[in-house]
GROMACS .gro file of C-alpha atoms in nm:
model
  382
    1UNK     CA    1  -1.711  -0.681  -6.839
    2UNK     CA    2  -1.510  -0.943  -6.607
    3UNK     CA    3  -1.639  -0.900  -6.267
    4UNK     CA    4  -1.246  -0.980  -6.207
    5UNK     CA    5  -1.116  -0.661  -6.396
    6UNK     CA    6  -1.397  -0.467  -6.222
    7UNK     CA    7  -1.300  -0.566  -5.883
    8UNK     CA    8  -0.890  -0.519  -6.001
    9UNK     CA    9  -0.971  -0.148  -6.127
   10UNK     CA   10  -1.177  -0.052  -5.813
   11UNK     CA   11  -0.889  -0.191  -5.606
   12UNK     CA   12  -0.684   0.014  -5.788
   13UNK     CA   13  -0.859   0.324  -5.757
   14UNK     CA   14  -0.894   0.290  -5.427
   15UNK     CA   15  -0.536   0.243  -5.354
   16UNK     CA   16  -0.489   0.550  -5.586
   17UNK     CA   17  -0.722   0.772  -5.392
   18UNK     CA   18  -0.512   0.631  -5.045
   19UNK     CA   19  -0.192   0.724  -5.155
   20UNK     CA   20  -0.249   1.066  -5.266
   21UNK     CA   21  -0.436   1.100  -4.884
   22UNK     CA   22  -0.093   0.954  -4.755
   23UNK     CA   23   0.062   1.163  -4.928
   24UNK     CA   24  -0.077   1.510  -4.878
   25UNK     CA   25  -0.161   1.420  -4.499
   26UNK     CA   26   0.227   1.341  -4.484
   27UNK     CA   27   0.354   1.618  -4.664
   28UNK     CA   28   0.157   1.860  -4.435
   29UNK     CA   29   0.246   1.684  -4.088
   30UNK     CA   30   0.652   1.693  -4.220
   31UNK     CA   31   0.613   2.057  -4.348
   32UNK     CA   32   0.493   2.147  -4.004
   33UNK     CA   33   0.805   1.999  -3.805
   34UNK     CA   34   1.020   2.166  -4.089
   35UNK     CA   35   1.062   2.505  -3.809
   36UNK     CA   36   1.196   2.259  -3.521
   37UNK     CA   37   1.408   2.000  -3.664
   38UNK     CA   38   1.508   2.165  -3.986
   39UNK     CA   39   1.628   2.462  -3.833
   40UNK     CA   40   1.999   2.610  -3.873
   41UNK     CA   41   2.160   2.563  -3.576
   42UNK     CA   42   2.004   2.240  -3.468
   43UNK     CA   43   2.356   2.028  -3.620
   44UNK     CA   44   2.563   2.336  -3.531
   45UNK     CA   45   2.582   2.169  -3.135
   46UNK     CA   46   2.635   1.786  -2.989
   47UNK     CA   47   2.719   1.674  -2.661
   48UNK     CA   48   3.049   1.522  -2.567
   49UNK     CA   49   3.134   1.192  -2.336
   50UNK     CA   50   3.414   1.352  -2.185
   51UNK     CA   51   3.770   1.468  -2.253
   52UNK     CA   52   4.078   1.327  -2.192
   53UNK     CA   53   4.475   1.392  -2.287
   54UNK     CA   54   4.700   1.205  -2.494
   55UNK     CA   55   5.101   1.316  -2.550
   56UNK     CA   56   4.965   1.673  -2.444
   57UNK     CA   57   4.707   1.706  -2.663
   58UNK     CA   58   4.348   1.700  -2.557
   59UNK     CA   59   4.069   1.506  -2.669
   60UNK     CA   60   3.661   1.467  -2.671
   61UNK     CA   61   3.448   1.223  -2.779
   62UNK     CA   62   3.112   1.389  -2.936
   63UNK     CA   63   2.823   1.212  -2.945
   64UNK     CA   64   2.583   1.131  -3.236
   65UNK     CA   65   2.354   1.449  -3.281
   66UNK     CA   66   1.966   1.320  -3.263
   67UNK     CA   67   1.901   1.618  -3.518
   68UNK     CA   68   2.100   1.467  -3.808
   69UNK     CA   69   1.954   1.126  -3.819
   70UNK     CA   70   1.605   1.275  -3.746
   71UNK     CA   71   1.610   1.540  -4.059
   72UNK     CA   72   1.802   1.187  -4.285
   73UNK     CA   73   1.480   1.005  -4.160
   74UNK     CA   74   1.243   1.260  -4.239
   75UNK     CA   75   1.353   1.300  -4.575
   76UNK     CA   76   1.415   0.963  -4.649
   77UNK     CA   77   1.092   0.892  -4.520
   78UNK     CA   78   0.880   1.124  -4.750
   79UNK     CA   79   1.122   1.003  -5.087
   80UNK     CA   80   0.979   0.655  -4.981
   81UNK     CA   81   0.597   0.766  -4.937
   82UNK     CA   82   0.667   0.962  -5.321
   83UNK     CA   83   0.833   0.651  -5.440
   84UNK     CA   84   0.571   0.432  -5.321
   85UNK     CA   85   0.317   0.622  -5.489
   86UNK     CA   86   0.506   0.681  -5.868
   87UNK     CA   87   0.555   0.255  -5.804
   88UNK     CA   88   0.202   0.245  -5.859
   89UNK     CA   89   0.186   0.429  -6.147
   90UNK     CA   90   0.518   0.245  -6.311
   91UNK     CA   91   0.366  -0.094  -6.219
   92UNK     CA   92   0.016   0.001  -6.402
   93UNK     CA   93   0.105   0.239  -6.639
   94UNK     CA   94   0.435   0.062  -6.758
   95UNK     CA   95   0.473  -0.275  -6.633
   96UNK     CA   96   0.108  -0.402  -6.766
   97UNK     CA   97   0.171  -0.181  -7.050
   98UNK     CA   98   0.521  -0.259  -7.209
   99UNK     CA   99   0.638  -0.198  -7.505
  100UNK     CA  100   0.331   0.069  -7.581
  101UNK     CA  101   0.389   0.431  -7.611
  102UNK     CA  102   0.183   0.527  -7.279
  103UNK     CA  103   0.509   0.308  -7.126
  104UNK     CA  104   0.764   0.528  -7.290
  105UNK     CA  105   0.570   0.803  -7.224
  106UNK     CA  106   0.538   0.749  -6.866
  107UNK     CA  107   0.895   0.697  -6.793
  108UNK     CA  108   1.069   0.961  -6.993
  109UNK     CA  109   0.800   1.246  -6.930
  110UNK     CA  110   0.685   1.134  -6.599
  111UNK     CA  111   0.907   0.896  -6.384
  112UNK     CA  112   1.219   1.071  -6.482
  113UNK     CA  113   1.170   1.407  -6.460
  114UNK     CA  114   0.962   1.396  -6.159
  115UNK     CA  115   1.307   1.245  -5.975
  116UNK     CA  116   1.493   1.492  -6.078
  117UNK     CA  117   1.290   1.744  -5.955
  118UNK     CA  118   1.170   1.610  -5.608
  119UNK     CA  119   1.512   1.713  -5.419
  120UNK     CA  120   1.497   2.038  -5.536
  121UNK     CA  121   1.159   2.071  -5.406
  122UNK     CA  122   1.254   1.939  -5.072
  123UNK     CA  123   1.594   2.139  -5.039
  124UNK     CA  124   1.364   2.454  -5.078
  125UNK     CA  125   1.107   2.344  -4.886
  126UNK     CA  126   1.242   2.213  -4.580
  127UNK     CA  127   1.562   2.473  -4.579
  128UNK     CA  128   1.817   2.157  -4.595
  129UNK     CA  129   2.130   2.331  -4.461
  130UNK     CA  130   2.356   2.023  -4.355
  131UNK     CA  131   2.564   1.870  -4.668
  132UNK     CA  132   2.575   1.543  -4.543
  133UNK     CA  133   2.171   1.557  -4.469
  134UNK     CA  134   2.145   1.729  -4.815
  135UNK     CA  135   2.297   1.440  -5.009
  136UNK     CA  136   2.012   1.217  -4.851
  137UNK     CA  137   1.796   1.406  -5.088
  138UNK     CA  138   1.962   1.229  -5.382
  139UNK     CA  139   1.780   0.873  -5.303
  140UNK     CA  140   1.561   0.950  -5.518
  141UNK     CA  141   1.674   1.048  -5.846
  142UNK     CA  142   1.976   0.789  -5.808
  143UNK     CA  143   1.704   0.470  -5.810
  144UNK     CA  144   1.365   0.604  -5.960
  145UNK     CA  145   1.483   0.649  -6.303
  146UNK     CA  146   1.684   0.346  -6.325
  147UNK     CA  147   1.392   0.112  -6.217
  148UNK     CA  148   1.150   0.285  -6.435
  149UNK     CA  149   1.413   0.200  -6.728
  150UNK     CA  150   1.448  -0.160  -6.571
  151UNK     CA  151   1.061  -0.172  -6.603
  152UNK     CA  152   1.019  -0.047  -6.965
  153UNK     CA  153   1.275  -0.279  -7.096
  154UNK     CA  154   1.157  -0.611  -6.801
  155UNK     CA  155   1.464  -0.594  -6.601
  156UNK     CA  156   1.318  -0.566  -6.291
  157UNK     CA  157   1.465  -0.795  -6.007
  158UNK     CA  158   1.300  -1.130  -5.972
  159UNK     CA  159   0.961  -1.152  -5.770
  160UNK     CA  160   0.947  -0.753  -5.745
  161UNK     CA  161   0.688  -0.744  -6.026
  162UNK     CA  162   0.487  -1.054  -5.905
  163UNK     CA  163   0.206  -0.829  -5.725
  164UNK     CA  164   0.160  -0.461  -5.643
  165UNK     CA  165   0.231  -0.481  -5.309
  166UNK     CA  166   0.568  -0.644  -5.332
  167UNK     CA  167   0.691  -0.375  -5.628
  168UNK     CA  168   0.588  -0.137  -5.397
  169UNK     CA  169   0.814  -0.303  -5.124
  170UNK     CA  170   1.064  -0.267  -5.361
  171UNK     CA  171   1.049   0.092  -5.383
  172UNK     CA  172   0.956   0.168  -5.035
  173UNK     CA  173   1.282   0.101  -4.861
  174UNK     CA  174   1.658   0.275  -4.937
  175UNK     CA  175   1.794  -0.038  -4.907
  176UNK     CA  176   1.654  -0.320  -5.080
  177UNK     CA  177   1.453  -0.597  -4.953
  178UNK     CA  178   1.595  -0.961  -5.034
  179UNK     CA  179   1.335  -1.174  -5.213
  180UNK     CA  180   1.277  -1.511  -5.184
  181UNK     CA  181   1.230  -1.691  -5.522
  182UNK     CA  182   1.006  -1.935  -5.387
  183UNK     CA  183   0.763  -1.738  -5.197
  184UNK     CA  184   0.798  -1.477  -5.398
  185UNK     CA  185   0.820  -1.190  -5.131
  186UNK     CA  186   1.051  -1.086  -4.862
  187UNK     CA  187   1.300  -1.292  -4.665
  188UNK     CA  188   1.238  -1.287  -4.255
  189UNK     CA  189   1.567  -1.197  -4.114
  190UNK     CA  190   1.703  -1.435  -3.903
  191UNK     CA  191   1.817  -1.358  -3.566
  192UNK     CA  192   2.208  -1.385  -3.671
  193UNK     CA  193   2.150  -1.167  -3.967
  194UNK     CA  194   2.021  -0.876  -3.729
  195UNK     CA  195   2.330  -0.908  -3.530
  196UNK     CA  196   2.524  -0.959  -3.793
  197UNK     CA  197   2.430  -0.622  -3.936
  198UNK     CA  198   2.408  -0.450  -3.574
  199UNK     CA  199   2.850  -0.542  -3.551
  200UNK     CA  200   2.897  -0.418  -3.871
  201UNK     CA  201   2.707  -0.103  -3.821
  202UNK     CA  202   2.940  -0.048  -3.511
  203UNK     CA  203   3.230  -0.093  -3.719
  204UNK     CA  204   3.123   0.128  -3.960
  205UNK     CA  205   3.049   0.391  -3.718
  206UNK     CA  206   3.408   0.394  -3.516
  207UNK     CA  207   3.592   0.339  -3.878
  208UNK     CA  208   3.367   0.654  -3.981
  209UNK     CA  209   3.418   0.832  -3.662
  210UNK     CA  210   3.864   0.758  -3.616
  211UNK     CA  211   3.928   0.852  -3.991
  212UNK     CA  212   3.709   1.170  -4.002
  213UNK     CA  213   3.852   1.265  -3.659
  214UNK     CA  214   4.195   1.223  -3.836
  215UNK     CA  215   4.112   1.383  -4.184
  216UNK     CA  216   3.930   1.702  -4.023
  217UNK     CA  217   4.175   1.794  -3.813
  218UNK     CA  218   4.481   1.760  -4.081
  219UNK     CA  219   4.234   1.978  -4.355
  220UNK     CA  220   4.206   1.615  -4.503
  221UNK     CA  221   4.596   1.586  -4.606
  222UNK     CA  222   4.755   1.408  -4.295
  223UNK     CA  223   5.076   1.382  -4.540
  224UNK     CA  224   5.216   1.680  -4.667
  225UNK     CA  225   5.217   1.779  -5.049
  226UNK     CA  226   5.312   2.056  -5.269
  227UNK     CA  227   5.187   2.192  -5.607
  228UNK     CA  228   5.501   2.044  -5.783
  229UNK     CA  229   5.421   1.679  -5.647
  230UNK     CA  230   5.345   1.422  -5.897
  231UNK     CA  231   5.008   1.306  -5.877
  232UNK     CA  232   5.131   0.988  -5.815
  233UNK     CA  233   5.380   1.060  -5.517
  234UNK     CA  234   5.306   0.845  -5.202
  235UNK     CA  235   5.210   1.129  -5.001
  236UNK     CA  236   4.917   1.212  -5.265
  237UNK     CA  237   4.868   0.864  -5.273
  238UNK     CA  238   4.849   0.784  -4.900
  239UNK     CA  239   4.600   1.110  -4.892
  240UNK     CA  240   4.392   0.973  -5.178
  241UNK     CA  241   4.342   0.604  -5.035
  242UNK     CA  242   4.246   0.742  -4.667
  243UNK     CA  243   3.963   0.956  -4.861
  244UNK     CA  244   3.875   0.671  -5.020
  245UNK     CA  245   3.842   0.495  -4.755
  246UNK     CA  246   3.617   0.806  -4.549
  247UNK     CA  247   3.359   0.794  -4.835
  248UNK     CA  248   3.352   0.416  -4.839
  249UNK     CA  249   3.291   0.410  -4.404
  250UNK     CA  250   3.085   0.697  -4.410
  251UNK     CA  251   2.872   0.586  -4.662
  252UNK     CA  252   2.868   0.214  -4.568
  253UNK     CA  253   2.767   0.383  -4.205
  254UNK     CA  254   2.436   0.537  -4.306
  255UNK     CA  255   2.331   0.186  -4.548
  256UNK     CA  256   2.429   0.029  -4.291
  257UNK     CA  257   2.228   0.161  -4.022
  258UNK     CA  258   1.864   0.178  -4.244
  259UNK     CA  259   1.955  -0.213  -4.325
  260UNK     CA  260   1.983  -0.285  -3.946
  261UNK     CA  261   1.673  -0.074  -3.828
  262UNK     CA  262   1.427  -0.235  -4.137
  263UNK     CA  263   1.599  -0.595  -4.011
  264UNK     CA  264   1.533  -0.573  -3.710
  265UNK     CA  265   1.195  -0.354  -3.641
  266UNK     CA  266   1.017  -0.537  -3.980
  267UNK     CA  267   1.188  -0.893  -3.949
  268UNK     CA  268   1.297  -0.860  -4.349
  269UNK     CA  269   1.636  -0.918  -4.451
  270UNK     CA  270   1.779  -0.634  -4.681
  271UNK     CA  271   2.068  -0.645  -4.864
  272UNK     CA  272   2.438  -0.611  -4.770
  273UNK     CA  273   2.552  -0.252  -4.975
  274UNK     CA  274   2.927  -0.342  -4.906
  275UNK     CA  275   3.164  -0.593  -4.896
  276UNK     CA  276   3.517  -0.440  -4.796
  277UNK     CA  277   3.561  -0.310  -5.105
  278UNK     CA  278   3.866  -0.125  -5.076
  279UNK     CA  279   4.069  -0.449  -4.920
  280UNK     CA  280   3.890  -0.782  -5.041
  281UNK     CA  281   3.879  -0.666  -5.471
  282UNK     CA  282   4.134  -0.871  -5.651
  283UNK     CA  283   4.053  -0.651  -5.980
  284UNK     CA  284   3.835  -0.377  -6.082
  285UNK     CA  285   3.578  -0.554  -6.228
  286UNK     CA  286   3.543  -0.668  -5.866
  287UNK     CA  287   3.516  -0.374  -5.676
  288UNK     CA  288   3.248  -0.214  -5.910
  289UNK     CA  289   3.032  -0.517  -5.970
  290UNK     CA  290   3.068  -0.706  -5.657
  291UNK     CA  291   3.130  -0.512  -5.378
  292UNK     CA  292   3.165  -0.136  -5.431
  293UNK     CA  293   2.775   0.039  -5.315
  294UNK     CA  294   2.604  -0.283  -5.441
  295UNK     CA  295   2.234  -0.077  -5.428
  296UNK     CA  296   2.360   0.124  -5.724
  297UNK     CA  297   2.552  -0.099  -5.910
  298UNK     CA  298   2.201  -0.312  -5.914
  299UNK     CA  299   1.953  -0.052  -6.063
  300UNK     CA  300   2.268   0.078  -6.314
  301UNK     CA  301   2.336  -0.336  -6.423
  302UNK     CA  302   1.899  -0.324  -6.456
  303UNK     CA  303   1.784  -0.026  -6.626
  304UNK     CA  304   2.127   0.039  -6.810
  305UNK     CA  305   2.372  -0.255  -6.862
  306UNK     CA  306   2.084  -0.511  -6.946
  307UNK     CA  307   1.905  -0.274  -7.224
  308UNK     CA  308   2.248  -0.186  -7.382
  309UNK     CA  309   2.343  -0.498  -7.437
  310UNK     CA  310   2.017  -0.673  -7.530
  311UNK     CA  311   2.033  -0.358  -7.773
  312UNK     CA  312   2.349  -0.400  -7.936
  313UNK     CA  313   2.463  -0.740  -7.796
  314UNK     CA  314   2.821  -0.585  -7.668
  315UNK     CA  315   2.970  -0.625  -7.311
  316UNK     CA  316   3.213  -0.364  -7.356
  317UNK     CA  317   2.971  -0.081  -7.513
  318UNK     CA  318   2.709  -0.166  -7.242
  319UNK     CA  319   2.982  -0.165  -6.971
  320UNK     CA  320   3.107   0.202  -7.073
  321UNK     CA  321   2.766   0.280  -7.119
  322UNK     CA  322   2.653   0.213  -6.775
  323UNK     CA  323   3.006   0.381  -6.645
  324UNK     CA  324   2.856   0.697  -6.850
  325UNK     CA  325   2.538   0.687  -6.688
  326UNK     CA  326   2.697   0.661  -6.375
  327UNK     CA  327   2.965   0.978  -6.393
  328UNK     CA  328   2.628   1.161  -6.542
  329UNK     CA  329   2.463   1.073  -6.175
  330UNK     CA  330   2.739   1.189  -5.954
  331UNK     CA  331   2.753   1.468  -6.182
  332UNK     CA  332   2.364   1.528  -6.113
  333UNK     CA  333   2.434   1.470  -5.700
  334UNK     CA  334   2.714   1.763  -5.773
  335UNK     CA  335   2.490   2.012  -5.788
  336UNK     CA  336   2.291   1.920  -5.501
  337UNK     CA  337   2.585   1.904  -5.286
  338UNK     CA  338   2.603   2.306  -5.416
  339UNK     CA  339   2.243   2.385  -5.382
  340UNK     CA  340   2.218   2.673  -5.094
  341UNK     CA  341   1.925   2.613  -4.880
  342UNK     CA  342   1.652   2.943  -4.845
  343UNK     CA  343   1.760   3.016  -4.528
  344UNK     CA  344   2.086   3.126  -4.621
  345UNK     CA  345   1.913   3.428  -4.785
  346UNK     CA  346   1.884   3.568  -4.421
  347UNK     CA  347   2.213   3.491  -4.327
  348UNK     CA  348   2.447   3.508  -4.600
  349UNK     CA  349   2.776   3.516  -4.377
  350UNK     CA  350   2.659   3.176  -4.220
  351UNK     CA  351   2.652   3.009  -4.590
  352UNK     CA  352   3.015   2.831  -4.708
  353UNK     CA  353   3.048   2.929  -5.028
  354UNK     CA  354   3.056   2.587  -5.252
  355UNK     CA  355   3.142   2.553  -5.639
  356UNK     CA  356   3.127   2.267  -5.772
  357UNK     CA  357   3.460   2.203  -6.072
  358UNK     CA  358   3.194   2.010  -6.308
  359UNK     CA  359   3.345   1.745  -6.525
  360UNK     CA  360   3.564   1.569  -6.269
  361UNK     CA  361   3.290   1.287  -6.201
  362UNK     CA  362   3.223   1.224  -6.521
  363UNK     CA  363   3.580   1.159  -6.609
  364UNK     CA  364   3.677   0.937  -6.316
  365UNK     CA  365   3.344   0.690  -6.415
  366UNK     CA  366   3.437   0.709  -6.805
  367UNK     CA  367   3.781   0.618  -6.730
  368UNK     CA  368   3.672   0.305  -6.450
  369UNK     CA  369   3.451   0.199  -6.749
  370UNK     CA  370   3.792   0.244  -6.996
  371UNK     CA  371   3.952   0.050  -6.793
  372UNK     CA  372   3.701  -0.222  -6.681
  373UNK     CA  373   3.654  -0.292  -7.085
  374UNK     CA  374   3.996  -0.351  -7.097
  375UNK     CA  375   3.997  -0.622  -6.817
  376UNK     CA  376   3.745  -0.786  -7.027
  377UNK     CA  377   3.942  -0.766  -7.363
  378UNK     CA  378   4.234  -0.921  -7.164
  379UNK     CA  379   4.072  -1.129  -6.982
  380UNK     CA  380   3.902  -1.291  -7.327
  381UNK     CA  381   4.225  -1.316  -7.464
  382UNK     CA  382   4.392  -1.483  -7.175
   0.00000   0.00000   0.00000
């Protein structure tokens, strides 16, 4: 044998045999710190600045609860140790072996389903009772399976798959690490960049923080509307956009504030999620592809969009088919969001009773995809 391959499959092994350690020794410390910080009343209190008055009604300003963004680290923390470890096994077991049937198996019976299962393991597990904090469990099964697909078919971003180490950068982070095609690994993060992410982080935040102060106290409807409005009444409307624009701020808040941290503790530049979606997209073809939760759109565009089409060599088929894929995975993160943690089973009363009206995502993704393949008809024959 090649004293190379020798030395490549010890190497291997041994970072095999250090990952499961990781692993296990990880699992163990988190599962220990589950009874402090996962506990059910640790969101239920925050601390407030102060109150004042404004046209006699009072105000408070709450401060961020440590306990949130503790259990979101924790959790994000051991999907990246998991991910880390199933990037080893993609990279070997499908990346050096494409096209082969140990690929296909890998991905479909391994990568897959093992992404799909890990939040339900960790929703039981750790007794996840916050919503918001239980979305975060939905990292994983919204990138894994798409970069497995984007390694079957060799979509994977450019550089990712030049070395072990840098595809397991790749998975490692929530937000993704900007390559440089010259080096071929990560891009330092100039000293503008990290403040440039730090101001929009704050502007995230105080967006986040004025409409949710606005849309929780009005039961989310700050206009009025009856059953016998038209959907498409201005009040609906104006109700509809300000939503739109809570999940865009909220969501933009926590990329936002992973990107700055990894910036600015590791000195790597990671990707910008957003890009004012809801006020700089001059069509929709824009807003989904160029600025609309960018992270997303990438693994969809690699381990969807690119196969389609090199499949069946149509823009508009691969378009709706990505747009399928997509209502499938909010469908998926439905059922999350209705997932009851354990702990309710000793305290029913304290448990809001959630259920879900299945369909609805699926629909509102087949119809963007509808009409994004009619932007591209029109804009072919214009």
């Amino acid at each position: 044998f090649d004293a190379s391959i020798l030395h490549e499959v010890k190497r291997t092994r041994q970072f095999a045999v250090a990952a499961a350690v990781a692993i296990f020794a990880a699992a163990d410390c988190f599962r220990r710190t589950a009874d402090t910080i996962f506990q059910d009343d640790c969101l239920k209190h925050s601390g407030h600045l102060g109150l004042f008055q404004f046209a006699s009604t009072r105000y408070t300003i709450l401060l961020p609860n440590p306990f949130f963004w503790l259990q979101l680290s924790v959790l994000i923390g051991i999907q990246s140790i998991t991910s880390v470890a199933m990037a080893t096994v993609i990279y070997y077991g499908i990346i050096q072996r494409r096209r082969s049937t140990t690929a296909l198996l890998l991905c479909w019976g391994v990568a897959i389903p093992f992404s799909v299962a890990l939040p339900f393991y960790l929703i039981k597990e750790f007794h996840v009772c916050n919503r918001a904090v239980l979305v975060a469990c939905a990292m994983t099964p919204t990138l894994l399976p798409f970069r497995a697909l984007e390694a079957l078919f060799g979509f994977s971003p450019d550089s990712v798959e030049h070395s072990l180490s840098n595809y397991s950068i790749y998975y490692s982070s929530p937000i993704e690490f900007v390559f440089d095609s010259a080096t071929k690994s990560p891009t330092r993060a100039a000293r503008e960049d990290v403040i440039r992410k730090g101001r929009g982080l704050i502007t995230n935040v105080l967006s986040a923080s004025v409409l949710l102060s606005i849309m929780e106290a009005c039961s989310y409807e700050p206009f009025e509307t009856h059953d016998s409005d038209n959907p498409l009444s201005p009040s609906r409307l104006m109700n509809n956009l300000l939503a739109a624009l809570l999940t865009c701020s909220t969501i933009s808040t926590g990329t936002s504030a992973f990107g700055f941290v990894i910036s600015a503790l590791l000195g790597r530049l990671t990707m910008d999620v957003f890009d004012n979606p809801m006020f700089l997209s001059d069509s929709i073809t824009d807003f989904w592809s160029n600025r609309w939760n960018r992270l997303v759109h990438g693994v969809l565009k690699r381990g969807v969009y690119k196969p389609v089409r090199s499949m069946l060599d149509s823009r508009e088929f691969a378009a709706a088919a990505t747009f399928f894929a997509s209502g499938l995975l909010h469908e998926f993160i439905l059922t999350l969001y209705a997932t009851p943690s354990p702990s309710y089973a000793h305290d029913p009363a304290s448990y809001i009773s959630y259920t879900p009206v299945y369909g609805n995502q699926f629909l509102f993704f087949s119809y963007n995809g509808c009409l994004m393949c009619f932007e591209y008809l029109l804009f072919s024959w214009m």
